[in-house]
PDB file of C-alpha atoms in Angstrom:
ATOM      1  CA  MET A   9     -10.352   5.732  14.402  1.00 79.00           C
ATOM      2  CA  THR A  10     -12.522   7.372  16.994  1.00 93.00           C
ATOM      3  CA  THR A  11     -11.531  10.768  15.750  1.00 96.00           C
ATOM      4  CA  LEU A  12      -9.028  12.850  13.461  1.00 95.00           C
ATOM      5  CA  GLU A  13      -7.311  15.531  13.255  1.00 96.00           C
ATOM      6  CA  PHE A  14      -7.510  18.336  10.695  1.00 95.00           C
ATOM      7  CA  ASN A  15      -7.213  21.181  10.054  1.00 95.00           C
ATOM      8  CA  PHE A  16     -10.096  24.480   8.763  1.00 96.00           C
ATOM      9  CA  GLY A  17      -9.279  28.532   8.655  1.00 93.00           C
ATOM     10  CA  GLY A  18      -6.091  28.231   9.692  1.00 92.00           C
ATOM     11  CA  LEU A  19      -7.372  25.987  13.243  1.00 94.00           C
ATOM     12  CA  ASP A  20      -6.536  23.206  14.315  1.00 95.00           C
ATOM     13  CA  CYS A  21      -9.456  20.723  15.144  1.00 97.00           C
ATOM     14  CA  VAL A  22     -10.653  17.353  16.074  1.00 98.00           C
ATOM     15  CA  GLY A  23     -13.526  15.188  14.806  1.00 97.00           C
ATOM     16  CA  HIS A  24     -15.267  12.903  16.896  1.00 97.00           C
ATOM     17  CA  ALA A  25     -16.992  10.422  15.820  1.00 96.00           C
ATOM     18  CA  ASN A  26     -20.238  10.857  17.722  1.00 94.00           C
ATOM     19  CA  GLY A  27     -20.621  13.961  15.493  1.00 96.00           C
ATOM     20  CA  ALA A  28     -18.693  16.573  17.736  1.00 97.00           C
ATOM     21  CA  LEU A  29     -16.391  19.065  16.587  1.00 98.00           C
ATOM     22  CA  TYR A  30     -13.017  20.091  19.242  1.00 98.00           C
ATOM     23  CA  VAL A  31     -11.457  23.449  18.339  1.00 97.00           C
ATOM     24  CA  PRO A  32      -8.726  22.623  20.863  1.00 97.00           C
ATOM     25  CA  ASP A  33      -6.872  26.205  20.632  1.00 96.00           C
ATOM     26  CA  HIS A  34     -10.893  27.585  22.760  1.00 96.00           C
ATOM     27  CA  ASP A  35     -10.532  23.854  24.369  1.00 97.00           C
ATOM     28  CA  CYS A  36     -14.001  24.470  23.517  1.00 97.00           C
ATOM     29  CA  LEU A  37     -16.594  21.236  21.205  1.00 98.00           C
ATOM     30  CA  LEU A  38     -18.957  22.309  18.689  1.00 98.00           C
ATOM     31  CA  ILE A  39     -22.040  20.188  18.614  1.00 98.00           C
ATOM     32  CA  ALA A  40     -25.351  20.380  16.054  1.00 97.00           C
ATOM     33  CA  ASP A  41     -28.417  18.974  15.722  1.00 94.00           C
ATOM     34  CA  VAL A  42     -29.702  17.141  19.281  1.00 93.00           C
ATOM     35  CA  HIS A  43     -32.993  17.886  18.757  1.00 88.00           C
ATOM     36  CA  LEU A  44     -34.008  17.222  22.167  1.00 89.00           C
ATOM     37  CA  GLY A  45     -37.269  16.419  23.118  1.00 75.00           C
ATOM     38  CA  LYS A  46     -38.100  15.084  19.233  1.00 62.00           C
ATOM     39  CA  VAL A  47     -38.752  11.088  20.719  1.00 54.00           C
ATOM     40  CA  SER A  48     -40.373  11.899  23.214  1.00 50.00           C
ATOM     41  CA  HIS A  49     -42.521  13.730  20.640  1.00 49.00           C
ATOM     42  CA  PHE A  50     -42.795  11.416  18.505  1.00 49.00           C
ATOM     43  CA  ARG A  51     -43.720   8.547  21.488  1.00 47.00           C
ATOM     44  CA  LYS A  52     -46.907  10.979  22.096  1.00 50.00           C
ATOM     45  CA  HIS A  53     -47.968  10.585  18.373  1.00 42.00           C
ATOM     46  CA  GLY A  54     -47.826   6.560  18.141  1.00 47.00           C
ATOM     47  CA  ALA A  55     -43.943   5.946  16.935  1.00 49.00           C
ATOM     48  CA  ALA A  56     -42.532   3.500  18.577  1.00 44.00           C
ATOM     49  CA  VAL A  57     -39.523   5.266  18.544  1.00 52.00           C
ATOM     50  CA  PRO A  58     -37.030   3.551  22.507  1.00 50.00           C
ATOM     51  CA  THR A  59     -37.162   5.517  25.254  1.00 63.00           C
ATOM     52  CA  ALA A  60     -33.468   4.931  25.555  1.00 64.00           C
ATOM     53  CA  ALA A  61     -32.928   6.570  22.171  1.00 66.00           C
ATOM     54  CA  ILE A  62     -33.397   9.399  24.779  1.00 72.00           C
ATOM     55  CA  GLN A  63     -30.719   8.402  27.246  1.00 83.00           C
ATOM     56  CA  SER A  64     -28.315   8.087  24.478  1.00 86.00           C
ATOM     57  CA  ASN A  65     -28.629  11.747  23.771  1.00 89.00           C
ATOM     58  CA  PHE A  66     -26.719  12.564  27.160  1.00 92.00           C
ATOM     59  CA  ASP A  67     -24.670   9.307  27.135  1.00 93.00           C
ATOM     60  CA  ARG A  68     -22.699  10.509  23.449  1.00 92.00           C
ATOM     61  CA  LEU A  69     -22.618  14.500  25.401  1.00 95.00           C
ATOM     62  CA  ASN A  70     -20.791  12.999  28.897  1.00 96.00           C
ATOM     63  CA  GLN A  71     -18.669  11.279  26.046  1.00 95.00           C
ATOM     64  CA  ALA A  72     -17.514  13.798  24.080  1.00 95.00           C
ATOM     65  CA  MET A  73     -16.887  16.013  27.146  1.00 97.00           C
ATOM     66  CA  ASP A  74     -14.906  13.377  29.038  1.00 97.00           C
ATOM     67  CA  HIS A  75     -12.889  12.296  26.061  1.00 96.00           C
ATOM     68  CA  PHE A  76     -12.209  15.960  25.362  1.00 97.00           C
ATOM     69  CA  GLN A  77     -11.680  17.205  29.283  1.00 97.00           C
ATOM     70  CA  THR A  78     -13.631  19.950  28.112  1.00 97.00           C
ATOM     71  CA  ASP A  79     -17.001  22.074  30.172  1.00 96.00           C
ATOM     72  CA  ARG A  80     -17.134  24.221  26.808  1.00 98.00           C
ATOM     73  CA  LEU A  81     -20.063  23.843  24.548  1.00 97.00           C
ATOM     74  CA  TYR A  82     -21.443  25.531  21.824  1.00 98.00           C
ATOM     75  CA  PHE A  83     -24.801  24.219  20.274  1.00 98.00           C
ATOM     76  CA  LEU A  84     -25.111  25.297  16.516  1.00 98.00           C
ATOM     77  CA  GLY A  85     -28.907  25.456  17.062  1.00 93.00           C
ATOM     78  CA  ASP A  86     -31.959  23.056  17.373  1.00 93.00           C
ATOM     79  CA  LEU A  87     -31.132  21.884  20.667  1.00 93.00           C
ATOM     80  CA  PHE A  88     -34.271  21.062  21.243  1.00 88.00           C
ATOM     81  CA  HIS A  89     -36.498  19.756  19.022  1.00 72.00           C
ATOM     82  CA  SER A  90     -39.859  21.930  19.449  1.00 69.00           C
ATOM     83  CA  HIS A  91     -41.715  23.094  22.418  1.00 68.00           C
ATOM     84  CA  THR A  92     -40.860  21.632  26.233  1.00 69.00           C
ATOM     85  CA  ASN A  93     -41.837  18.335  27.328  1.00 71.00           C
ATOM     86  CA  LYS A  94     -40.210  15.496  29.464  1.00 81.00           C
ATOM     87  CA  GLU A  95     -37.333  15.844  28.222  1.00 84.00           C
ATOM     88  CA  TRP A  96     -36.431  19.559  29.841  1.00 90.00           C
ATOM     89  CA  ASP A  97     -36.761  17.780  32.302  1.00 90.00           C
ATOM     90  CA  TYR A  98     -33.203  15.472  32.135  1.00 90.00           C
ATOM     91  CA  PHE A  99     -31.476  18.109  30.242  1.00 93.00           C
ATOM     92  CA  ALA A 100     -32.347  20.521  32.718  1.00 94.00           C
ATOM     93  CA  ARG A 101     -30.605  18.343  35.368  1.00 94.00           C
ATOM     94  CA  TRP A 102     -27.821  17.181  32.690  1.00 96.00           C
ATOM     95  CA  ILE A 103     -27.065  20.939  33.304  1.00 97.00           C
ATOM     96  CA  GLU A 104     -26.905  20.996  36.983  1.00 96.00           C
ATOM     97  CA  GLU A 105     -25.176  17.755  37.483  1.00 96.00           C
ATOM     98  CA  ARG A 106     -22.678  18.719  34.246  1.00 96.00           C
ATOM     99  CA  LYS A 107     -22.091  22.318  34.938  1.00 96.00           C
ATOM    100  CA  PRO A 108     -20.843  23.551  31.801  1.00 97.00           C
ATOM    101  CA  LYS A 109     -20.323  26.648  30.247  1.00 98.00           C
ATOM    102  CA  THR A 110     -22.595  26.922  27.386  1.00 98.00           C
ATOM    103  CA  THR A 111     -23.728  29.181  24.424  1.00 98.00           C
ATOM    104  CA  LEU A 112     -26.328  28.275  21.707  1.00 97.00           C
ATOM    105  CA  VAL A 113     -26.551  29.395  18.842  1.00 97.00           C
ATOM    106  CA  LEU A 114     -30.556  29.824  18.155  1.00 96.00           C
ATOM    107  CA  GLY A 115     -31.913  27.246  15.384  1.00 93.00           C
ATOM    108  CA  ASN A 116     -35.134  27.462  13.414  1.00 90.00           C
ATOM    109  CA  HIS A 117     -36.536  24.753  15.731  1.00 82.00           C
ATOM    110  CA  ASP A 118     -35.561  26.565  19.363  1.00 89.00           C
ATOM    111  CA  ILE A 119     -38.955  27.637  19.924  1.00 90.00           C
ATOM    112  CA  ILE A 120     -38.872  27.739  23.623  1.00 92.00           C
ATOM    113  CA  PRO A 121     -38.552  30.795  25.429  1.00 93.00           C
ATOM    114  CA  LEU A 122     -35.121  32.080  26.333  1.00 95.00           C
ATOM    115  CA  SER A 123     -35.309  33.125  29.871  1.00 95.00           C
ATOM    116  CA  ARG A 124     -36.036  29.578  30.488  1.00 95.00           C
ATOM    117  CA  TYR A 125     -31.816  28.603  28.719  1.00 95.00           C
ATOM    118  CA  ASP A 126     -30.752  31.602  31.094  1.00 96.00           C
ATOM    119  CA  ALA A 127     -32.615  30.019  34.483  1.00 96.00           C
ATOM    120  CA  LEU A 128     -29.838  27.167  33.688  1.00 96.00           C
ATOM    121  CA  GLY A 129     -27.341  29.971  33.032  1.00 97.00           C
ATOM    122  CA  ILE A 130     -27.571  29.495  28.677  1.00 97.00           C
ATOM    123  CA  THR A 131     -26.534  32.596  26.309  1.00 97.00           C
ATOM    124  CA  THR A 132     -28.278  32.026  23.316  1.00 97.00           C
ATOM    125  CA  CYS A 133     -27.486  34.133  20.472  1.00 97.00           C
ATOM    126  CA  GLU A 134     -28.247  34.139  16.809  1.00 96.00           C
ATOM    127  CA  THR A 135     -24.703  33.703  15.976  1.00 96.00           C
ATOM    128  CA  GLY A 136     -21.424  33.801  17.260  1.00 95.00           C
ATOM    129  CA  ASN A 137     -17.975  33.488  17.243  1.00 93.00           C
ATOM    130  CA  LEU A 138     -15.265  31.043  18.076  1.00 93.00           C
ATOM    131  CA  GLY A 139     -11.892  33.196  17.609  1.00 89.00           C
ATOM    132  CA  LYS A 140     -11.343  33.262  13.610  1.00 87.00           C
ATOM    133  CA  LEU A 141     -15.050  31.179  13.440  1.00 94.00           C
ATOM    134  CA  GLN A 142     -18.340  32.107  12.747  1.00 96.00           C
ATOM    135  CA  LEU A 143     -21.220  29.685  13.864  1.00 97.00           C
ATOM    136  CA  THR A 144     -23.759  29.599  12.919  1.00 97.00           C
ATOM    137  CA  HIS A 145     -27.032  27.417  12.793  1.00 97.00           C
ATOM    138  CA  ILE A 146     -27.819  27.797   8.572  1.00 96.00           C
ATOM    139  CA  PRO A 147     -24.883  27.488   6.441  1.00 95.00           C
ATOM    140  CA  GLU A 148     -23.553  30.113   5.048  1.00 87.00           C
ATOM    141  CA  GLU A 149     -21.547  31.349   1.970  1.00 82.00           C
ATOM    142  CA  ASP A 150     -19.474  33.913   3.389  1.00 83.00           C
ATOM    143  CA  PRO A 151     -16.040  34.552   1.229  1.00 84.00           C
ATOM    144  CA  GLU A 152     -14.760  36.583   3.852  1.00 87.00           C
ATOM    145  CA  GLN A 153     -14.917  34.296   6.671  1.00 92.00           C
ATOM    146  CA  PHE A 154     -15.271  30.574   7.806  1.00 96.00           C
ATOM    147  CA  THR A 155     -18.025  29.962   9.323  1.00 97.00           C
ATOM    148  CA  VAL A 156     -18.879  26.236  11.342  1.00 98.00           C
ATOM    149  CA  SER A 157     -22.960  25.504  11.211  1.00 97.00           C
ATOM    150  CA  GLY A 158     -25.288  22.569  11.177  1.00 97.00           C
ATOM    151  CA  HIS A 159     -28.923  22.143  10.514  1.00 95.00           C
ATOM    152  CA  ILE A 160     -28.485  20.440   7.145  1.00 95.00           C
ATOM    153  CA  HIS A 161     -27.645  17.030   8.589  1.00 95.00           C
ATOM    154  CA  PRO A 162     -24.880  16.495   6.129  1.00 96.00           C
ATOM    155  CA  GLY A 163     -24.637  12.603   4.549  1.00 94.00           C
ATOM    156  CA  VAL A 164     -22.997  11.162   1.688  1.00 92.00           C
ATOM    157  CA  ARG A 165     -23.884   8.383  -0.339  1.00 87.00           C
ATOM    158  CA  LEU A 166     -21.043   5.135  -1.196  1.00 82.00           C
ATOM    159  CA  ARG A 167     -21.726   2.742  -3.625  1.00 71.00           C
ATOM    160  CA  GLY A 168     -20.577  -0.703  -3.945  1.00 62.00           C
ATOM    161  CA  VAL A 169     -21.246  -3.540  -6.649  1.00 62.00           C
ATOM    162  CA  GLY A 170     -23.544  -3.688  -8.323  1.00 63.00           C
ATOM    163  CA  ARG A 171     -26.804  -1.550  -6.859  1.00 70.00           C
ATOM    164  CA  GLN A 172     -25.990  -1.901  -3.389  1.00 70.00           C
ATOM    165  CA  SER A 173     -25.625   1.912  -1.629  1.00 72.00           C
ATOM    166  CA  ILE A 174     -24.881   3.111   2.168  1.00 83.00           C
ATOM    167  CA  SER A 175     -25.411   6.830   3.145  1.00 87.00           C
ATOM    168  CA  LEU A 176     -23.768   8.280   6.352  1.00 92.00           C
ATOM    169  CA  PRO A 177     -23.454  10.891   8.176  1.00 94.00           C
ATOM    170  CA  CYS A 178     -20.949  13.250   7.773  1.00 96.00           C
ATOM    171  CA  PHE A 179     -18.511  16.146   8.571  1.00 97.00           C
ATOM    172  CA  PHE A 180     -18.972  18.172   5.486  1.00 97.00           C
ATOM    173  CA  ILE A 181     -16.086  21.102   4.626  1.00 96.00           C
ATOM    174  CA  SER A 182     -16.620  23.398   1.241  1.00 94.00           C
ATOM    175  CA  GLY A 183     -14.192  26.084   1.421  1.00 93.00           C
ATOM    176  CA  LYS A 184     -14.583  28.267   3.713  1.00 95.00           C
ATOM    177  CA  GLN A 185     -18.090  26.191   5.702  1.00 96.00           C
ATOM    178  CA  MET A 186     -17.759  23.320   7.155  1.00 97.00           C
ATOM    179  CA  ILE A 187     -21.401  21.761   8.011  1.00 98.00           C
ATOM    180  CA  LEU A 188     -21.195  19.320  11.014  1.00 98.00           C
ATOM    181  CA  PRO A 189     -23.237  15.957  11.145  1.00 97.00           C
ATOM    182  CA  ALA A 190     -26.588  15.666  13.426  1.00 95.00           C
ATOM    183  CA  PHE A 191     -25.009  14.673  16.608  1.00 95.00           C
ATOM    184  CA  GLY A 192     -29.211  13.676  17.940  1.00 87.00           C
ATOM    185  CA  SER A 193     -29.134   9.911  18.282  1.00 75.00           C
ATOM    186  CA  PHE A 194     -32.920  10.432  16.050  1.00 67.00           C
ATOM    187  CA  THR A 195     -32.334  12.247  12.969  1.00 70.00           C
ATOM    188  CA  GLY A 196     -32.258  12.137   9.763  1.00 74.00           C
ATOM    189  CA  LYS A 197     -29.469  12.981   7.370  1.00 79.00           C
ATOM    190  CA  HIS A 198     -29.195  14.811   4.031  1.00 87.00           C
ATOM    191  CA  VAL A 199     -27.181  13.466   1.491  1.00 89.00           C
ATOM    192  CA  LEU A 200     -25.068  16.329  -0.464  1.00 91.00           C
ATOM    193  CA  ARG A 201     -23.127  15.638  -3.433  1.00 87.00           C
ATOM    194  CA  PRO A 202     -19.549  16.238  -2.571  1.00 88.00           C
ATOM    195  CA  SER A 203     -17.274  18.190  -5.328  1.00 90.00           C
ATOM    196  CA  ASN A 204     -13.696  17.593  -6.084  1.00 87.00           C
ATOM    197  CA  GLU A 205     -12.087  19.695  -3.796  1.00 90.00           C
ATOM    198  CA  ASP A 206     -14.976  19.285  -0.429  1.00 94.00           C
ATOM    199  CA  ARG A 207     -13.459  17.305   2.716  1.00 95.00           C
ATOM    200  CA  ILE A 208     -15.913  14.422   3.760  1.00 95.00           C
ATOM    201  CA  TYR A 209     -15.142  13.575   6.957  1.00 96.00           C
ATOM    202  CA  ALA A 210     -17.881  10.110   7.177  1.00 95.00           C
ATOM    203  CA  ILE A 211     -18.862   8.675  10.592  1.00 95.00           C
ATOM    204  CA  ALA A 212     -20.041   4.482  10.512  1.00 91.00           C
ATOM    205  CA  GLU A 213     -19.865   2.084  13.009  1.00 87.00           C
ATOM    206  CA  GLY A 214     -17.885   4.618  15.717  1.00 89.00           C
ATOM    207  CA  GLU A 215     -15.599   5.684  13.358  1.00 93.00           C
ATOM    208  CA  LEU A 216     -14.228   8.697  11.248  1.00 95.00           C
ATOM    209  CA  ILE A 217     -13.056   7.687   7.908  1.00 93.00           C
ATOM    210  CA  ALA A 218     -11.753  10.473   5.653  1.00 92.00           C
ATOM    211  CA  LEU A 219     -13.508   9.915   2.262  1.00 85.00           C
ATOM    212  CA  HIS A 220     -11.652  12.670   0.528  1.00 72.00           C
ATOM    213  CA  GLU A 221      -9.184  14.711   1.498  1.00 66.00           C
ATOM    214  CA  THR A 222      -7.959  17.897  -0.521  1.00 57.00           C
ATOM    215  CA  PRO A 223      -4.472  18.173  -0.545  1.00 46.00           C
TER     216      PRO A 223
END
């Protein structure tokens, strides 16, 4: 399935196989770790990364917005990988064309002057709130608060017969903390070791699969 519905913090949520999370009660998309500009950064330093990877990020953003028919976005940090490069111009044009109502929860990679986001009509903040949910970039364990974050680029490893294994990006829920998969098309994964109580929704070949759900 391209999407899966689940409950978190008393709110209905819909995960998408491209890594976006939709919260219907607030008509809002949550997206983490796009890392725009990373492709251009690596190409500048000699890495053979196809330029199609640049456009794929914007294609997937359009796909998510069109699928859920929403124009409200929260980026949970690391929207842009580093300093501005030509991908900033692509992003500025995309904002002008789509005109999303956008908030950026600042991450450790977000070093571009905030005035540039302000000029595009993008709100920036250190932490955000969406109803009962606290929105951060770096995961925070707060026993009093349900929190959605990014930063980790969570993945899960599946093992087959013999020594066969594969790691997949995933939505990772542990207690009151949900970590979103990295949305960017040129990002890595950090494989986590889930406990029996954790919920895992893995992304595989354009589908979202519930690997473990707490009863």
